[in-house]
Tab-separated table of C-alpha atoms in Angstrom:
chain	number	residue	atom	x	y	z
M	1	UNK	CA	42.824	251.155	-44.283
M	2	UNK	CA	44.904	254.186	-45.120
M	3	UNK	CA	46.138	255.732	-41.913
M	4	UNK	CA	48.312	258.112	-43.893
M	5	UNK	CA	45.478	259.645	-45.901
M	6	UNK	CA	43.083	259.619	-42.945
M	7	UNK	CA	45.504	261.596	-40.780
M	8	UNK	CA	46.123	264.024	-43.643
M	9	UNK	CA	42.376	264.515	-44.103
M	10	UNK	CA	41.982	265.297	-40.401
M	11	UNK	CA	44.902	267.739	-40.537
M	12	UNK	CA	43.217	269.413	-43.498
M	13	UNK	CA	40.695	270.741	-40.940
M	14	UNK	CA	43.443	272.333	-38.862
M	15	UNK	CA	46.694	271.692	-36.979
M	16	UNK	CA	46.689	268.863	-34.414
M	17	UNK	CA	49.152	267.160	-32.092
M	18	UNK	CA	49.664	263.369	-32.027
M	19	UNK	CA	47.248	262.350	-29.275
M	20	UNK	CA	44.658	264.717	-30.701
M	21	UNK	CA	44.992	263.036	-34.103
M	22	UNK	CA	44.531	259.663	-32.427
M	23	UNK	CA	41.340	260.841	-30.694
M	24	UNK	CA	40.013	262.388	-33.920
M	25	UNK	CA	40.722	259.197	-35.880
M	26	UNK	CA	38.857	257.172	-33.225
M	27	UNK	CA	35.897	259.577	-33.329
M	28	UNK	CA	35.691	259.355	-37.109
M	29	UNK	CA	35.979	255.567	-37.358
M	30	UNK	CA	33.758	254.618	-34.439
M	31	UNK	CA	36.808	253.461	-32.424
M	32	UNK	CA	36.835	250.261	-34.474
M	33	UNK	CA	40.489	250.479	-35.566
M	34	UNK	CA	42.510	251.808	-32.663
M	35	UNK	CA	45.843	253.323	-33.572
M	36	UNK	CA	48.798	253.439	-31.237
M	37	UNK	CA	50.517	256.748	-30.796
M	38	UNK	CA	53.806	255.382	-32.115
M	39	UNK	CA	52.115	254.578	-35.424
M	40	UNK	CA	50.747	258.108	-35.603
M	41	UNK	CA	54.121	259.748	-34.968
M	42	UNK	CA	55.877	257.442	-37.441
M	43	UNK	CA	53.274	258.360	-40.044
M	44	UNK	CA	53.625	262.075	-39.258
M	45	UNK	CA	57.401	261.865	-39.690
M	46	UNK	CA	56.999	260.165	-43.083
M	47	UNK	CA	54.424	262.788	-44.103
M	48	UNK	CA	56.881	265.501	-43.077
M	49	UNK	CA	59.665	263.801	-45.058
M	50	UNK	CA	57.343	263.763	-48.084
M	51	UNK	CA	56.524	267.466	-47.711
M	52	UNK	CA	52.847	266.875	-46.891
M	53	UNK	CA	52.901	268.210	-43.307
M	54	UNK	CA	55.051	270.588	-41.292
M	55	UNK	CA	56.035	270.239	-37.659
M	56	UNK	CA	55.288	273.299	-35.553
M	57	UNK	CA	56.744	274.501	-32.304
M	58	UNK	CA	55.713	272.955	-28.990
M	59	UNK	CA	53.083	274.829	-26.990
M	60	UNK	CA	53.278	275.516	-23.237
M	61	UNK	CA	52.052	271.940	-22.482
M	62	UNK	CA	54.690	270.440	-24.765
M	63	UNK	CA	52.268	269.516	-27.586
M	64	UNK	CA	53.865	269.679	-30.999
M	65	UNK	CA	51.237	270.663	-33.557
M	66	UNK	CA	51.430	269.384	-37.110
M	67	UNK	CA	49.982	271.359	-40.015
M	68	UNK	CA	49.168	270.230	-43.510
M	69	UNK	CA	50.965	271.778	-46.487
M	70	UNK	CA	49.415	272.714	-49.827
M	71	UNK	CA	50.819	269.470	-51.251
M	72	UNK	CA	49.162	267.592	-48.380
M	73	UNK	CA	45.805	269.242	-49.092
M	74	UNK	CA	46.151	268.266	-52.757
M	75	UNK	CA	46.867	264.661	-51.682
M	76	UNK	CA	43.716	264.647	-49.528
M	77	UNK	CA	41.624	265.993	-52.407
M	78	UNK	CA	43.026	263.287	-54.698
M	79	UNK	CA	42.382	260.561	-52.130
M	80	UNK	CA	38.798	261.628	-51.524
M	81	UNK	CA	38.006	261.892	-55.234
M	82	UNK	CA	39.530	258.529	-56.172
M	83	UNK	CA	37.969	255.095	-55.729
M	84	UNK	CA	39.638	252.602	-53.421
M	85	UNK	CA	41.474	250.089	-55.572
M	86	UNK	CA	41.474	246.619	-54.090
M	87	UNK	CA	44.674	245.045	-55.322
M	88	UNK	CA	44.512	241.639	-56.947
M	89	UNK	CA	47.593	240.612	-55.015
M	90	UNK	CA	46.073	241.245	-51.593
M	91	UNK	CA	46.631	238.219	-49.407
M	92	UNK	CA	43.641	236.798	-47.615
M	93	UNK	CA	44.847	234.655	-44.731
M	94	UNK	CA	41.648	232.608	-44.600
M	95	UNK	CA	41.672	231.838	-48.337
M	96	UNK	CA	45.336	230.831	-48.169
M	97	UNK	CA	44.738	228.663	-45.088
M	98	UNK	CA	41.858	226.785	-46.742
M	99	UNK	CA	43.712	226.387	-50.042
M	100	UNK	CA	46.733	224.913	-48.284
M	101	UNK	CA	44.629	222.770	-45.937
M	102	UNK	CA	42.759	221.321	-48.914
M	103	UNK	CA	46.047	220.024	-50.329
M	104	UNK	CA	47.526	218.486	-47.167
M	105	UNK	CA	47.044	214.829	-46.281
M	106	UNK	CA	45.485	214.065	-42.920
M	107	UNK	CA	43.699	217.403	-42.539
M	108	UNK	CA	40.079	217.230	-41.406
M	109	UNK	CA	38.725	219.903	-43.751
M	110	UNK	CA	35.230	219.649	-42.279
M	111	UNK	CA	36.687	220.554	-38.874
M	112	UNK	CA	38.596	223.485	-40.370
M	113	UNK	CA	35.392	224.781	-41.960
M	114	UNK	CA	33.368	224.236	-38.753
M	115	UNK	CA	35.883	226.133	-36.629
M	116	UNK	CA	36.057	229.058	-39.039
M	117	UNK	CA	32.320	229.178	-39.595
M	118	UNK	CA	31.720	229.266	-35.814
M	119	UNK	CA	34.229	232.116	-35.394
M	120	UNK	CA	32.875	234.066	-38.362
M	121	UNK	CA	29.281	233.626	-37.197
M	122	UNK	CA	30.191	234.734	-33.664
M	123	UNK	CA	31.848	237.867	-35.105
M	124	UNK	CA	28.801	238.619	-37.249
M	125	UNK	CA	26.446	238.194	-34.295
M	126	UNK	CA	28.645	240.411	-32.114
M	127	UNK	CA	28.566	243.142	-34.751
M	128	UNK	CA	24.804	242.795	-35.203
M	129	UNK	CA	24.292	243.087	-31.430
M	130	UNK	CA	26.352	246.269	-31.368
M	131	UNK	CA	24.118	247.824	-34.017
M	132	UNK	CA	20.872	246.633	-32.443
M	133	UNK	CA	21.783	248.231	-29.112
M	134	UNK	CA	22.895	251.478	-30.706
M	135	UNK	CA	20.493	254.304	-31.236
M	136	UNK	CA	19.878	255.838	-34.618
M	137	UNK	CA	22.810	258.024	-35.674
M	138	UNK	CA	22.128	261.428	-34.171
M	139	UNK	CA	25.437	263.084	-34.850
M	140	UNK	CA	28.520	262.782	-37.028
M	141	UNK	CA	30.357	260.454	-34.611
M	142	UNK	CA	27.403	258.060	-34.388
M	143	UNK	CA	26.971	258.132	-38.166
M	144	UNK	CA	30.685	257.381	-38.692
M	145	UNK	CA	30.495	254.433	-36.290
M	146	UNK	CA	27.314	253.129	-37.976
M	147	UNK	CA	28.967	253.280	-41.421
M	148	UNK	CA	32.008	251.346	-40.231
M	149	UNK	CA	29.928	248.734	-38.384
M	150	UNK	CA	27.705	248.283	-41.456
M	151	UNK	CA	30.803	247.610	-43.573
M	152	UNK	CA	32.135	245.107	-41.025
M	153	UNK	CA	28.775	243.316	-40.941
M	154	UNK	CA	28.719	243.081	-44.734
M	155	UNK	CA	32.265	241.689	-44.740
M	156	UNK	CA	31.457	239.092	-42.054
M	157	UNK	CA	28.305	238.082	-43.914
M	158	UNK	CA	30.245	237.753	-47.184
M	159	UNK	CA	32.855	235.613	-45.426
M	160	UNK	CA	30.172	233.178	-44.278
M	161	UNK	CA	28.737	232.965	-47.801
M	162	UNK	CA	32.238	232.384	-49.206
M	163	UNK	CA	32.854	229.593	-46.674
M	164	UNK	CA	29.674	227.872	-47.919
M	165	UNK	CA	30.839	228.283	-51.526
M	166	UNK	CA	34.324	226.969	-50.777
M	167	UNK	CA	32.965	223.945	-48.938
M	168	UNK	CA	30.620	223.187	-51.858
M	169	UNK	CA	33.491	223.531	-54.350
M	170	UNK	CA	35.620	221.092	-52.383
M	171	UNK	CA	32.728	218.649	-52.012
M	172	UNK	CA	32.150	218.779	-55.790
M	173	UNK	CA	35.796	217.908	-56.516
M	174	UNK	CA	36.933	215.484	-53.809
M	175	UNK	CA	39.475	213.912	-56.158
M	176	UNK	CA	41.444	217.186	-56.238
M	177	UNK	CA	41.704	217.678	-52.498
M	178	UNK	CA	44.465	216.192	-50.409
M	179	UNK	CA	46.212	214.996	-53.559
M	180	UNK	CA	49.072	217.477	-53.827
M	181	UNK	CA	52.343	215.798	-52.918
M	182	UNK	CA	55.627	217.625	-52.598
M	183	UNK	CA	57.114	218.363	-55.985
M	184	UNK	CA	60.362	216.723	-56.984
M	185	UNK	CA	61.165	219.605	-59.343
M	186	UNK	CA	63.965	221.787	-58.080
M	187	UNK	CA	62.856	225.414	-57.983
M	188	UNK	CA	64.974	227.956	-59.784
M	189	UNK	CA	66.737	230.531	-57.682
M	190	UNK	CA	65.368	234.035	-57.517
M	191	UNK	CA	61.891	235.309	-57.254
M	192	UNK	CA	59.105	233.466	-59.028
M	193	UNK	CA	57.460	235.106	-61.989
M	194	UNK	CA	54.601	237.344	-60.969
M	195	UNK	CA	51.195	235.932	-61.816
M	196	UNK	CA	48.588	238.501	-62.798
M	197	UNK	CA	45.058	237.562	-61.792
């Protein structure tokens, strides 16, 4: 999730102060990823440093309004016209946990899978209930929330399918699991070579 670009895109509509940006972000994402105000102000300060926004004067209530610059508007246009690149190096905590668990002696892998499957299924059902109780999107806020919830449902569903696949892969190769002992090779100092996937 790009908080930076999202805040810039909101500011492209007009100047806002910090709490207003927070409320606008919530409205546009269906309140599914709450931001704390400190995160917003830190982001605004970095955007100012980068010349993408300008800090205005405080109004009579003490609100400091932030306005986007031409460079900021160009950044928003570039962000909106570019696809989201999912990096190959993105860490997936669940995948790492299962990969490590599969190589450790004494780990009940079936229990690990059961626990995760139960949690993932509960999350999916919770998301599905939230969409079944919602009315059809009647306005932009409802549509934004529906889009985000649909994406979360698809992700939860994909996670369950991946868990099935991973469990089948492990079952097909039982000789490879739980067989990785600590290496006696001494690692070289420095960072390991980067592996491109």
